PDB file of C-alpha atoms in Angstrom:
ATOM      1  CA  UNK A1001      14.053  19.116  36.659  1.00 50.00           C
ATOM      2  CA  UNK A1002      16.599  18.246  33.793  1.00 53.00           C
ATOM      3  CA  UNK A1003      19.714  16.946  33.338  1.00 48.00           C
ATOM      4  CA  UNK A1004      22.539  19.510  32.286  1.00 55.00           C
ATOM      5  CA  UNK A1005      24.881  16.505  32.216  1.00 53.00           C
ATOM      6  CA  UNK A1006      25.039  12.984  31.687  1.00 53.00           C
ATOM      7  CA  UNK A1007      23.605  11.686  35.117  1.00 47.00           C
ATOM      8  CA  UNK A1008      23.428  14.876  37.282  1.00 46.00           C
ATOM      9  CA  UNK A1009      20.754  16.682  38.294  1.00 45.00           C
ATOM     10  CA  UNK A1010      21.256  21.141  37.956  1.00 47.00           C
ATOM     11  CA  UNK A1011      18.929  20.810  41.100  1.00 47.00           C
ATOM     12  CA  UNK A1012      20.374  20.002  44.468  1.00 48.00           C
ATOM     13  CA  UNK A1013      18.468  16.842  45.527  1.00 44.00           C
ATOM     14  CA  UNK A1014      16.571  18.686  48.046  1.00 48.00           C
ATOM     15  CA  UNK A1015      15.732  22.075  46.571  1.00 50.00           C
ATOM     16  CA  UNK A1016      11.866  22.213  45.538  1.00 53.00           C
ATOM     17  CA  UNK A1017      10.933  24.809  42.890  1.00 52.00           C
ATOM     18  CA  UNK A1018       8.182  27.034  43.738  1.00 48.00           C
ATOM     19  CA  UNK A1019       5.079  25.055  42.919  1.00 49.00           C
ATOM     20  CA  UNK A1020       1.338  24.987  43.449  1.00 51.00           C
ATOM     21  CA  UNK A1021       0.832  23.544  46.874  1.00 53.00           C
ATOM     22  CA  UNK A1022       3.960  25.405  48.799  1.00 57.00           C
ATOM     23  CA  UNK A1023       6.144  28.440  48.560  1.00 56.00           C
ATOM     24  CA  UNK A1024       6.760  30.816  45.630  1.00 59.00           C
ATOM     25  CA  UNK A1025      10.691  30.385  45.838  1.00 66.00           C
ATOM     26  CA  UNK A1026      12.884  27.728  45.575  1.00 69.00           C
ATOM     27  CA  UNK A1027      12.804  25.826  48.881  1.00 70.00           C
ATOM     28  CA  UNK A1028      15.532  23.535  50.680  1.00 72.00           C
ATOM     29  CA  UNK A1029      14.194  20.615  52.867  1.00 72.00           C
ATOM     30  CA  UNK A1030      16.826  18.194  54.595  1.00 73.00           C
ATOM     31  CA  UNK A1031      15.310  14.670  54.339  1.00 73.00           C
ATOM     32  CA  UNK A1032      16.258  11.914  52.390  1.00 76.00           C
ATOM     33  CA  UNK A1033      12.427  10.981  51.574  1.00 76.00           C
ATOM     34  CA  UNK A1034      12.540  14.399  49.548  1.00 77.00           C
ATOM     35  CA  UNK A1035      15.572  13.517  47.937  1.00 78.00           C
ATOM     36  CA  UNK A1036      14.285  10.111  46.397  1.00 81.00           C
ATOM     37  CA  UNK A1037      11.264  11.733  45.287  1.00 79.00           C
ATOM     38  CA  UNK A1038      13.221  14.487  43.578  1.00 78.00           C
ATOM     39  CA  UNK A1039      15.618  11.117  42.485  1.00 84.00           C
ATOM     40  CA  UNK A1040      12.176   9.134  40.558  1.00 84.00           C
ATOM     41  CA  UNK A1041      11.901  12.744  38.777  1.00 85.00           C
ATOM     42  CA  UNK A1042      15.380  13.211  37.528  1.00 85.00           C
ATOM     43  CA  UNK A1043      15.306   9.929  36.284  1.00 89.00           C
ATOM     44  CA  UNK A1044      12.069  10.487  34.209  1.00 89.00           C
ATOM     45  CA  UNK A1045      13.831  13.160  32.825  1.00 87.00           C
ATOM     46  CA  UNK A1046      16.927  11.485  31.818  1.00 90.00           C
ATOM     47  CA  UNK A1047      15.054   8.908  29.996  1.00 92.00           C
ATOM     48  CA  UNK A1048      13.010  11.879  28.579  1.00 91.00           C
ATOM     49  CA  UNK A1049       9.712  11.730  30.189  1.00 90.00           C
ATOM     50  CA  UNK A1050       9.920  16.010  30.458  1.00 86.00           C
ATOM     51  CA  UNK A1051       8.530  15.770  34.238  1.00 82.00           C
ATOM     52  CA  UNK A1052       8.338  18.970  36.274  1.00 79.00           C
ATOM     53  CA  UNK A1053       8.426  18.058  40.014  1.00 77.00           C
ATOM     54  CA  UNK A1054       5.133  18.268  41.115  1.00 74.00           C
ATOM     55  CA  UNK A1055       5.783  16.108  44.558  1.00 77.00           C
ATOM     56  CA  UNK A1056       4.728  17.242  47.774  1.00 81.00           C
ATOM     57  CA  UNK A1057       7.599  16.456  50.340  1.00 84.00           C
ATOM     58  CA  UNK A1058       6.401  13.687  53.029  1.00 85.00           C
ATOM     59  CA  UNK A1059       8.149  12.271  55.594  1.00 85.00           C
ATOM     60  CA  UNK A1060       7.830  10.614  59.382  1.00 87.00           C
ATOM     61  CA  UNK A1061      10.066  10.000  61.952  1.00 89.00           C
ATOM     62  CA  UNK A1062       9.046   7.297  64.563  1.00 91.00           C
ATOM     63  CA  UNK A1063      10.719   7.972  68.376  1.00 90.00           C
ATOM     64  CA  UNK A1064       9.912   6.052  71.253  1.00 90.00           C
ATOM     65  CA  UNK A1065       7.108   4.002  69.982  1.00 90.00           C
ATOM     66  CA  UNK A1066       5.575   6.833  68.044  1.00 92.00           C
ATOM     67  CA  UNK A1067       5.170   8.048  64.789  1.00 92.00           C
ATOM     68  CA  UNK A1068       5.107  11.623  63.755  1.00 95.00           C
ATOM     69  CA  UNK A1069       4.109  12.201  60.035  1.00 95.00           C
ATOM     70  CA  UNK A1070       4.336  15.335  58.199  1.00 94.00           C
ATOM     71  CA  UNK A1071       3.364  16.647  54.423  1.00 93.00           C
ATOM     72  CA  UNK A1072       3.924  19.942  53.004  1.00 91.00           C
ATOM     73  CA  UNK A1073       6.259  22.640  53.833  1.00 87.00           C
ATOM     74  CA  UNK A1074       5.178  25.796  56.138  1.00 89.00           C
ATOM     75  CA  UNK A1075       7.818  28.214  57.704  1.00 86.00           C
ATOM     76  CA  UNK A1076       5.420  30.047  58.813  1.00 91.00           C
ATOM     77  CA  UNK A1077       1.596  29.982  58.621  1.00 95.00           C
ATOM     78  CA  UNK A1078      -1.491  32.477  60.143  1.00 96.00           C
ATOM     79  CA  UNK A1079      -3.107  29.347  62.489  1.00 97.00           C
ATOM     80  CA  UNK A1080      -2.948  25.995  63.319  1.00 98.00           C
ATOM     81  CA  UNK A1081      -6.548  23.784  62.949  1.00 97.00           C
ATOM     82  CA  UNK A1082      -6.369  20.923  65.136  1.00 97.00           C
ATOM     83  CA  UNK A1083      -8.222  17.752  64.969  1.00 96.00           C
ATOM     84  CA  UNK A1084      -8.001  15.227  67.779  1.00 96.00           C
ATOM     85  CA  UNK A1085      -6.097  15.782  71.343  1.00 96.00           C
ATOM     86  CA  UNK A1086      -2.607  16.677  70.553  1.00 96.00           C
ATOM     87  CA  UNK A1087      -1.710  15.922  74.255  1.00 96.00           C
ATOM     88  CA  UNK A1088      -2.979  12.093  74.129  1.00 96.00           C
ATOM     89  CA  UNK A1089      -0.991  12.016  70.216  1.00 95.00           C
ATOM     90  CA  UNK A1090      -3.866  11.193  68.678  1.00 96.00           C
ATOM     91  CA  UNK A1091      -4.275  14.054  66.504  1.00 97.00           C
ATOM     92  CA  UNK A1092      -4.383  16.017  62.868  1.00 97.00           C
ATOM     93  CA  UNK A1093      -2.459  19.686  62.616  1.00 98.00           C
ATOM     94  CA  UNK A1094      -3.568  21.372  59.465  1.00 97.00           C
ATOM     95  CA  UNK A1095      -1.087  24.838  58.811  1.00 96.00           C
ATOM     96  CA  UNK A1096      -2.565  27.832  56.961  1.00 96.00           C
ATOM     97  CA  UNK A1097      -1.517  30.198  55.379  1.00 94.00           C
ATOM     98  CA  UNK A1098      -2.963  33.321  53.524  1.00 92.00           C
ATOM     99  CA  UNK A1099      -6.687  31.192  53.800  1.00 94.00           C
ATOM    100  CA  UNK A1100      -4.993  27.647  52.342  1.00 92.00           C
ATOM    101  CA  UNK A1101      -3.924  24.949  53.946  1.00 94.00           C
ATOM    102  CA  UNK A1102       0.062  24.271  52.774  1.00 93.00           C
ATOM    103  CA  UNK A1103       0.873  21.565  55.276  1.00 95.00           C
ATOM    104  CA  UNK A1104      -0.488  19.021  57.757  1.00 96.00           C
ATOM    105  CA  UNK A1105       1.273  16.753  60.858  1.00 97.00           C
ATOM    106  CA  UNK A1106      -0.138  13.590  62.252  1.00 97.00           C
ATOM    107  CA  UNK A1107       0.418  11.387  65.366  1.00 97.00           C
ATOM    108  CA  UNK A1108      -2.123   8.336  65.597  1.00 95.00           C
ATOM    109  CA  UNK A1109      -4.223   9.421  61.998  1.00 95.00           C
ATOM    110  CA  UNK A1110      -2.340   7.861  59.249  1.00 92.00           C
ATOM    111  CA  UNK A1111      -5.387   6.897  57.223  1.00 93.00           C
ATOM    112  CA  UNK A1112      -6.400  10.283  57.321  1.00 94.00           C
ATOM    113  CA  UNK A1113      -2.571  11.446  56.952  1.00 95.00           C
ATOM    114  CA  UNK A1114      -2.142   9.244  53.971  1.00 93.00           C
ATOM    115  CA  UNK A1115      -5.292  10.836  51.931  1.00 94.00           C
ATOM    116  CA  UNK A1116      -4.697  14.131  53.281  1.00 95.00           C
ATOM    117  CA  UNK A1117      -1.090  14.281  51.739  1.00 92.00           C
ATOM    118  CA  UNK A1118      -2.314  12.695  48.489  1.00 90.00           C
ATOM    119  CA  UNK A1119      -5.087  15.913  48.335  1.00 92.00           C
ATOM    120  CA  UNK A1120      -2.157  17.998  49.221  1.00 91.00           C
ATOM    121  CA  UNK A1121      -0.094  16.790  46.136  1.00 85.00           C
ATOM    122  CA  UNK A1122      -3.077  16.811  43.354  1.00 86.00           C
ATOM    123  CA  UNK A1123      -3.861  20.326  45.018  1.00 86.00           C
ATOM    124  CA  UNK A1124      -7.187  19.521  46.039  1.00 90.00           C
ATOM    125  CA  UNK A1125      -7.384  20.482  49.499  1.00 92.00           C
ATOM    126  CA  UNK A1126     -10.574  22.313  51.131  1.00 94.00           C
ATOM    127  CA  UNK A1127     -10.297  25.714  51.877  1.00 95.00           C
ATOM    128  CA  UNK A1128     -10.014  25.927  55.873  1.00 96.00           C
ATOM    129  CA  UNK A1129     -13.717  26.943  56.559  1.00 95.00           C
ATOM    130  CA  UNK A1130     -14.436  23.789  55.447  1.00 95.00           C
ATOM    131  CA  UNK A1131     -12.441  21.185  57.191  1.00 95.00           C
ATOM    132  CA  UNK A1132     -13.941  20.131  60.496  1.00 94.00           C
ATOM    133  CA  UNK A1133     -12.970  16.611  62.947  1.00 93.00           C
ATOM    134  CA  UNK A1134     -14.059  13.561  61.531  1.00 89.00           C
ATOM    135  CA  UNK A1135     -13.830  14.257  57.970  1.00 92.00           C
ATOM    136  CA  UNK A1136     -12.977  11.433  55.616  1.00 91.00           C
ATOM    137  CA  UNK A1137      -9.720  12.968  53.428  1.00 91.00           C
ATOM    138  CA  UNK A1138     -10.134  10.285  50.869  1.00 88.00           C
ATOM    139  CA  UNK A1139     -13.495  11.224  50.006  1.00 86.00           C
ATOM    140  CA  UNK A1140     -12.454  15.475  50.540  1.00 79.00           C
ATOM    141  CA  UNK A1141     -12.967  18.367  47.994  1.00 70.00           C
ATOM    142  CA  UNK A1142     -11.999  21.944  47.223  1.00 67.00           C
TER     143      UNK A1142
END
């Protein structure tokens, strides 16, 4: 991300290039949590840090008492591992794709939410066969 003016981004503020942990295209995600984090870049870069935007998006939404957290981007995936009992919201959705896990969703897990979208951004996720319930994400390898 670079500046073709004098404080403007030629990125929309929620347009991710293709990068390592998500889709091959340019994607478009409607959040503002995506937009800040694409905002900290562009400023790097006008101050002339030459930063690519490397960020996986994050966000949460909290309705009715409950909080809902998601990292990653998946429009479509092959399966769905779950950790935990999705009907009590107490749980851990990992999405994959094409044998790698691009995105994960969280009621009641944000330890586990917080490392597992930190792996996500460093791209150091486990390959599926090797996630299983229980796992500590902070201490989790690929």
């Amino acid at each position: 991300m670079r500046t073709c003016k004098p404080l403007r981004t030629c990125t929309p503020p929620a347009t991710l290039p293709g990068i390592r942990w998500g889709p091959a295209e340019p994607t478009r995600i409607e959040h503002w949590r995506v937009a800040q984090q694409h905002g900290r870049t562009a400023a790097r870069n006008m101050l002339g840090q030459r930063e690519a935007f490397a960020a996986a998006p994050y966000f949460w939404t909290q309705q009715y008492g409950k909080s809902l957290r998601y990292a990653g981007h998946a429009e479509k995936w092959d399966e769905i591992i779950y950790h935990g009992d999705v009907a009590k919201q107490d749980f851990l959705a990992l999405y994959v794709l094409d044998g790698r896990i691009i995105a994960g969703a969280s009621m009641g897990r944000d330890t586990a939410m917080i490392h597992f979208a930190e792996r996500l951004e460093q791209g150091q996720l486990p390959a599926p066969a090797n996630v299983h319930e229980g796992m500590d994400w902070a201490e989790a390898t690929t």
